[in-house]
mmCIF file of C-alpha atoms and ligand atoms in Angstrom:
data_model
loop_
_atom_site.group_PDB
_atom_site.id
_atom_site.type_symbol
_atom_site.label_atom_id
_atom_site.label_comp_id
_atom_site.label_asym_id
_atom_site.label_seq_id
_atom_site.Cartn_x
_atom_site.Cartn_y
_atom_site.Cartn_z
ATOM 1 C CA MET A 1 125.880 160.715 81.563
ATOM 2 C CA ILE A 2 125.672 158.062 84.252
ATOM 3 C CA ARG A 3 122.981 158.384 86.867
ATOM 4 C CA ILE A 4 123.246 156.435 90.142
ATOM 5 C CA ASP A 5 120.416 156.107 92.654
ATOM 6 C CA GLN A 6 120.356 154.204 95.919
ATOM 7 C CA LEU A 7 117.306 152.344 97.221
ATOM 8 C CA ASN A 8 116.667 150.776 100.616
ATOM 9 C CA ALA A 9 115.891 147.089 100.999
ATOM 10 C CA HIS A 10 115.369 144.861 104.041
ATOM 11 C CA ASP A 11 116.567 146.514 107.263
ATOM 12 C CA ASP A 12 119.858 147.970 106.141
ATOM 13 C CA ASN A 13 120.664 146.833 102.578
ATOM 14 C CA TYR A 14 121.256 149.214 99.700
ATOM 15 C CA VAL A 15 120.245 148.440 96.127
ATOM 16 C CA TYR A 16 121.892 150.633 93.519
ATOM 17 C CA MET A 17 120.330 151.653 90.217
ATOM 18 C CA ILE A 18 122.465 152.782 87.296
ATOM 19 C CA GLN A 19 121.004 154.559 84.278
ATOM 20 C CA HIS A 20 123.242 154.944 81.261
ATOM 21 C CA GLN A 21 121.812 155.519 77.782
ATOM 22 C CA ASN A 22 119.245 152.748 77.284
ATOM 23 C CA GLN A 23 120.680 150.568 80.042
ATOM 24 C CA THR A 24 119.063 150.367 83.467
ATOM 25 C CA ILE A 25 121.029 148.204 85.848
ATOM 26 C CA ALA A 26 120.168 147.063 89.374
ATOM 27 C CA ILE A 27 123.062 146.101 91.614
ATOM 28 C CA ASP A 28 122.235 143.615 94.391
ATOM 29 C CA PRO A 29 118.416 143.747 94.405
ATOM 30 C CA GLY A 30 117.778 141.928 97.667
ATOM 31 C CA GLU A 31 114.091 142.704 97.159
ATOM 32 C CA ALA A 32 112.152 143.257 93.948
ATOM 33 C CA GLU A 33 109.568 145.735 95.165
ATOM 34 C CA PRO A 34 111.686 148.870 95.662
ATOM 35 C CA VAL A 35 113.233 148.281 92.228
ATOM 36 C CA LEU A 36 109.833 147.892 90.535
ATOM 37 C CA THR A 37 108.593 151.092 92.184
ATOM 38 C CA TYR A 38 111.717 152.913 91.018
ATOM 39 C CA LEU A 39 111.362 151.649 87.446
ATOM 40 C CA GLN A 40 107.770 152.834 87.340
ATOM 41 C CA GLN A 41 108.651 156.272 88.729
ATOM 42 C CA GLN A 42 111.581 156.652 86.347
ATOM 43 C CA GLN A 43 109.744 155.153 83.366
ATOM 44 C CA ARG A 44 112.663 152.815 82.744
ATOM 45 C CA GLN A 45 112.926 149.206 81.644
ATOM 46 C CA LEU A 46 115.292 147.045 83.707
ATOM 47 C CA THR A 47 117.930 145.571 81.392
ATOM 48 C CA LEU A 48 120.397 143.933 83.769
ATOM 49 C CA ILE A 49 120.963 142.764 87.325
ATOM 50 C CA LEU A 50 124.522 142.607 88.611
ATOM 51 C CA ASN A 51 125.135 140.722 91.849
ATOM 52 C CA THR A 52 128.239 141.046 94.005
ATOM 53 C CA HIS A 53 127.672 137.685 95.685
ATOM 54 C CA MET A 54 125.145 134.943 96.339
ATOM 55 C CA HIS A 55 123.722 135.936 99.738
ATOM 56 C CA LEU A 56 119.963 136.333 99.539
ATOM 57 C CA ASP A 57 119.892 139.807 101.074
ATOM 58 C CA HIS A 58 121.654 140.819 97.810
ATOM 59 C CA CYS A 59 119.886 138.651 95.236
ATOM 60 C CA GLY A 60 116.512 137.785 96.807
ATOM 61 C CA GLY A 61 114.703 139.976 94.241
ATOM 62 C CA ASN A 62 116.390 138.399 91.214
ATOM 63 C CA LEU A 63 113.732 135.894 90.184
ATOM 64 C CA ASP A 64 110.760 138.233 90.563
ATOM 65 C CA LEU A 65 112.537 140.981 88.658
ATOM 66 C CA LYS A 66 113.567 138.609 85.890
ATOM 67 C CA ARG A 67 110.010 137.340 85.577
ATOM 68 C CA ASP A 68 108.504 140.837 85.520
ATOM 69 C CA THR A 69 111.058 142.572 83.291
ATOM 70 C CA GLY A 70 112.929 139.893 81.336
ATOM 71 C CA CYS A 71 116.245 141.367 82.477
ATOM 72 C CA HIS A 72 119.542 139.477 82.329
ATOM 73 C CA ILE A 73 121.405 138.482 85.480
ATOM 74 C CA ILE A 74 125.180 138.479 85.732
ATOM 75 C CA GLY A 75 127.499 137.716 88.638
ATOM 76 C CA SER A 76 130.531 135.662 89.584
ATOM 77 C CA ASP A 77 128.851 132.794 91.458
ATOM 78 C CA GLU A 78 126.840 129.939 89.989
ATOM 79 C CA ARG A 79 124.671 129.910 93.136
ATOM 80 C CA ILE A 80 123.047 133.287 92.295
ATOM 81 C CA PRO A 81 119.319 132.746 91.562
ATOM 82 C CA GLY A 82 118.402 133.104 87.883
ATOM 83 C CA ILE A 83 121.952 133.761 86.759
ATOM 84 C CA ASP A 84 122.438 133.946 82.967
ATOM 85 C CA LEU A 85 126.168 134.572 82.791
ATOM 86 C CA ILE A 86 128.768 133.553 85.355
ATOM 87 C CA LEU A 87 131.776 135.852 85.208
ATOM 88 C CA LYS A 88 135.040 133.938 85.241
ATOM 89 C CA GLY A 89 137.879 136.382 84.964
ATOM 90 C CA GLU A 90 136.233 138.814 82.515
ATOM 91 C CA LEU A 91 137.423 142.359 83.137
ATOM 92 C CA HIS A 92 134.286 143.945 81.664
ATOM 93 C CA ILE A 93 130.594 143.125 81.501
ATOM 94 C CA PRO A 94 129.894 141.621 78.075
ATOM 95 C CA GLY A 95 127.780 144.029 76.028
ATOM 96 C CA LEU A 96 128.543 147.105 78.130
ATOM 97 C CA GLY A 97 131.905 147.986 76.570
ATOM 98 C CA GLU A 98 134.258 149.616 79.047
ATOM 99 C CA LEU A 99 131.495 151.055 81.239
ATOM 100 C CA ILE A 100 132.039 148.637 84.122
ATOM 101 C CA ASN A 101 135.191 146.929 85.354
ATOM 102 C CA VAL A 102 134.813 143.679 87.291
ATOM 103 C CA LEU A 103 137.078 143.205 90.307
ATOM 104 C CA TYR A 104 137.237 139.723 91.805
ATOM 105 C CA THR A 105 137.247 139.991 95.569
ATOM 106 C CA PRO A 106 136.928 136.606 97.320
ATOM 107 C CA GLY A 107 136.858 136.434 101.090
ATOM 108 C CA HIS A 108 133.326 137.202 102.293
ATOM 109 C CA THR A 109 132.202 134.302 100.089
ATOM 110 C CA ARG A 110 134.511 132.391 97.797
ATOM 111 C CA ASN A 111 133.116 134.131 94.691
ATOM 112 C CA ASP A 112 132.488 137.791 95.526
ATOM 113 C CA CYS A 113 133.130 140.480 92.970
ATOM 114 C CA CYS A 114 132.863 144.263 92.948
ATOM 115 C CA TYR A 115 131.875 146.576 90.106
ATOM 116 C CA TYR A 116 133.852 149.712 89.282
ATOM 117 C CA LEU A 117 132.658 152.453 86.932
ATOM 118 C CA PRO A 118 135.707 154.475 85.892
ATOM 119 C CA GLN A 119 133.605 157.142 84.103
ATOM 120 C CA GLY A 120 131.368 157.620 87.113
ATOM 121 C CA SER A 121 134.162 157.214 89.697
ATOM 122 C CA ALA A 122 131.987 154.721 91.553
ATOM 123 C CA LEU A 123 132.716 151.393 93.230
ATOM 124 C CA PHE A 124 129.954 148.963 94.188
ATOM 125 C CA SER A 125 131.588 146.867 96.870
ATOM 126 C CA GLY A 126 128.803 144.586 98.138
ATOM 127 C CA ASP A 127 129.818 143.017 101.448
ATOM 128 C CA THR A 128 133.565 143.204 100.800
ATOM 129 C CA LEU A 129 134.255 146.810 101.848
ATOM 130 C CA PHE A 130 131.943 148.981 103.957
ATOM 131 C CA ASN A 131 132.053 152.541 105.171
ATOM 132 C CA GLY A 132 134.448 152.038 108.100
ATOM 133 C CA GLY A 133 134.546 148.250 107.919
ATOM 134 C CA CYS A 134 134.694 145.085 105.863
ATOM 135 C CA GLY A 135 132.673 141.907 105.446
ATOM 136 C CA HIS A 136 132.762 138.756 107.536
ATOM 137 C CA VAL A 137 134.997 135.993 106.260
ATOM 138 C CA PHE A 138 132.411 133.286 105.608
ATOM 139 C CA GLU A 139 133.943 131.130 102.878
ATOM 140 C CA GLY A 140 137.306 132.631 101.997
ATOM 141 C CA THR A 141 140.400 133.048 104.127
ATOM 142 C CA MET A 142 141.593 136.086 106.060
ATOM 143 C CA GLU A 143 144.353 136.406 103.493
ATOM 144 C CA SER A 144 141.944 136.342 100.542
ATOM 145 C CA LEU A 145 139.803 139.126 102.014
ATOM 146 C CA TYR A 146 142.908 141.118 102.958
ATOM 147 C CA ASN A 147 144.167 140.891 99.366
ATOM 148 C CA SER A 148 140.736 141.750 97.976
ATOM 149 C CA LEU A 149 140.555 144.888 100.125
ATOM 150 C CA ALA A 150 144.038 145.869 98.961
ATOM 151 C CA SER A 151 142.902 145.662 95.330
ATOM 152 C CA LEU A 152 139.937 147.972 96.065
ATOM 153 C CA ALA A 153 142.091 150.387 98.049
ATOM 154 C CA ALA A 154 144.277 150.847 94.956
ATOM 155 C CA LEU A 155 141.464 152.696 93.123
ATOM 156 C CA PRO A 156 141.605 156.515 92.916
ATOM 157 C CA ASP A 157 140.919 158.661 96.028
ATOM 158 C CA GLU A 158 137.836 160.316 94.553
ATOM 159 C CA THR A 159 136.105 156.958 93.882
ATOM 160 C CA ARG A 160 132.739 156.961 95.642
ATOM 161 C CA LEU A 161 132.160 153.834 97.696
ATOM 162 C CA TYR A 162 128.666 152.383 97.349
ATOM 163 C CA CYS A 163 128.605 149.452 99.774
ATOM 164 C CA GLY A 164 125.956 146.826 100.421
ATOM 165 C CA HIS A 165 124.792 147.816 103.901
ATOM 166 C CA GLU A 166 124.280 150.777 106.209
ATOM 167 C CA TYR A 167 126.732 149.494 108.831
ATOM 168 C CA SER A 168 128.731 152.685 109.349
ATOM 169 C CA GLU A 169 127.654 153.518 112.892
ATOM 170 C CA GLU A 170 128.503 150.086 114.252
ATOM 171 C CA ASN A 171 131.749 150.075 112.282
ATOM 172 C CA TYR A 172 132.886 153.370 113.776
ATOM 173 C CA ARG A 173 131.793 152.379 117.278
ATOM 174 C CA PHE A 174 134.125 149.421 116.821
ATOM 175 C CA ALA A 175 136.903 151.623 115.397
ATOM 176 C CA ALA A 176 136.547 153.977 118.378
ATOM 177 C CA SER A 177 136.858 151.033 120.764
ATOM 178 C CA ILE A 178 140.180 150.112 119.135
ATOM 179 C CA GLU A 179 141.562 153.654 118.964
ATOM 180 C CA PRO A 180 139.702 155.591 121.676
ATOM 181 C CA THR A 181 142.051 158.582 121.484
ATOM 182 C CA SER A 182 141.787 159.107 117.711
ATOM 183 C CA ALA A 183 140.169 162.486 117.026
ATOM 184 C CA LEU A 184 139.601 161.493 113.395
ATOM 185 C CA ILE A 185 137.571 158.422 114.350
ATOM 186 C CA HIS A 186 135.753 160.288 117.102
ATOM 187 C CA ASP A 187 134.698 162.979 114.612
ATOM 188 C CA LYS A 188 133.672 160.401 112.027
ATOM 189 C CA LEU A 189 131.490 158.588 114.553
ATOM 190 C CA ALA A 190 129.858 161.822 115.732
ATOM 191 C CA LYS A 191 129.058 162.850 112.153
ATOM 192 C CA ILE A 192 127.631 159.427 111.315
ATOM 193 C CA GLN A 193 125.473 159.363 114.445
ATOM 194 C CA GLN A 194 124.121 162.790 113.541
ATOM 195 C CA GLN A 195 123.297 161.621 109.991
ATOM 196 C CA ARG A 196 121.559 158.508 111.328
ATOM 197 C CA ARG A 197 119.525 160.549 113.818
ATOM 198 C CA LEU A 198 118.286 162.584 110.858
ATOM 199 C CA GLY A 199 117.513 159.383 108.941
ATOM 200 C CA GLN A 200 120.156 160.141 106.292
ATOM 201 C CA PRO A 201 122.322 157.507 104.600
ATOM 202 C CA THR A 202 126.052 157.612 105.403
ATOM 203 C CA VAL A 203 126.813 156.088 101.999
ATOM 204 C CA PRO A 204 128.611 156.873 99.741
ATOM 205 C CA THR A 205 131.958 157.877 101.172
ATOM 206 C CA THR A 206 135.112 158.025 99.073
ATOM 207 C CA LEU A 207 138.052 155.654 98.929
ATOM 208 C CA GLY A 208 140.307 158.541 99.950
ATOM 209 C CA GLU A 209 138.305 158.901 103.180
ATOM 210 C CA GLU A 210 138.251 155.146 103.752
ATOM 211 C CA ARG A 211 142.001 154.848 103.402
ATOM 212 C CA CYS A 212 142.394 157.459 106.180
ATOM 213 C CA SER A 213 139.828 156.179 108.658
ATOM 214 C CA ASN A 214 138.703 152.612 107.912
ATOM 215 C CA PRO A 215 140.829 150.433 110.238
ATOM 216 C CA PHE A 216 140.658 147.483 107.835
ATOM 217 C CA LEU A 217 142.430 149.578 105.174
ATOM 218 C CA ARG A 218 145.022 150.845 107.646
ATOM 219 C CA CYS A 219 146.693 147.564 108.576
ATOM 220 C CA SER A 220 150.119 148.971 107.675
ATOM 221 C CA ASP A 221 149.627 152.026 109.935
ATOM 222 C CA SER A 222 152.053 151.861 112.869
ATOM 223 C CA GLU A 223 149.549 153.695 115.118
ATOM 224 C CA LEU A 224 147.050 150.906 114.573
ATOM 225 C CA HIS A 225 149.736 148.271 115.228
ATOM 226 C CA ARG A 226 150.479 150.062 118.527
ATOM 227 C CA ALA A 227 146.800 150.354 119.483
ATOM 228 C CA LEU A 228 146.449 146.584 119.062
ATOM 229 C CA LYS A 229 149.769 145.946 120.851
ATOM 230 C CA LEU A 230 150.972 144.201 117.700
ATOM 231 C CA GLU A 231 154.021 146.351 116.954
ATOM 232 C CA GLN A 232 156.032 143.454 115.545
ATOM 233 C CA ALA A 233 153.192 141.761 113.655
ATOM 234 C CA SER A 234 152.721 141.657 109.900
ATOM 235 C CA ASP A 235 149.953 143.709 108.281
ATOM 236 C CA LEU A 236 148.008 140.512 107.598
ATOM 237 C CA GLU A 237 148.264 139.565 111.286
ATOM 238 C CA VAL A 238 146.900 142.980 112.213
ATOM 239 C CA PHE A 239 144.040 142.525 109.766
ATOM 240 C CA THR A 240 143.262 139.065 111.155
ATOM 241 C CA ASP A 241 143.300 140.327 114.728
ATOM 242 C CA LEU A 242 140.996 143.247 113.824
ATOM 243 C CA ARG A 243 138.546 141.006 111.979
ATOM 244 C CA LEU A 244 138.405 138.533 114.892
ATOM 245 C CA ARG A 245 137.868 141.371 117.385
ATOM 246 C CA LYS A 246 135.082 142.758 115.226
ATOM 247 C CA ASN A 247 133.407 139.326 115.188
ATOM 248 C CA ARG A 248 133.260 139.467 118.996
ATOM 249 C CA PHE A 249 132.284 143.165 119.211
HETATM 250 ZN ZN1 LIG B 301 126.761 138.946 102.237
HETATM 251 FE FE1 LIG B 302 124.840 141.348 102.936
#
């Protein structure tokens, strides 16, 4: 049995808690306090922090949590506060068997990674892939992020996407501005706005849904090429154009 819970941190970050046997794992604890409250409520001992990247909204709670719980910290960037083990091409988390697969997804920063739980059909995508969007390219190249997204999109349809932020409404407002006549995107946006009005999270979605409606995963779709007036462009050029438009949105 794998249990996954999602906690709120900062304005719009999500911290994810995984309970499996005697392991309790926090993914991207941008703040310590919600994690400590959770641990107390659940009567669990934190064993491990996994970080997707080094931005402080994802690892700002690391040092306090390490001090209070003695947990280990693992990630793929040496700049992560308190890090004990820097992943460098490992496919699994040492000590956790085959529970978690590590996917290296540079682009947002030069050392992002994502965590995939095959048994739980869950992907923790940090700031690489969002519900309806993708991360900014801060340190990588457009091509590196494009390739990283392609590697995530290859996971099974039913994979639940647990991303790092509640950005869905803005992402689908952007998508609707690109494809104003798309009924699919219109319906998605309406549903998300309704959920947000009720104070509900719009996360997780599934990779199957994302492949149908997330413009950044549809760069080979001829309708999207047409909407951008880039009929002759390569998929990477479409991705680059979309990402630049989103930066200005
Ligand atoms: Zn970030
Ligand atoms: Fe972030």
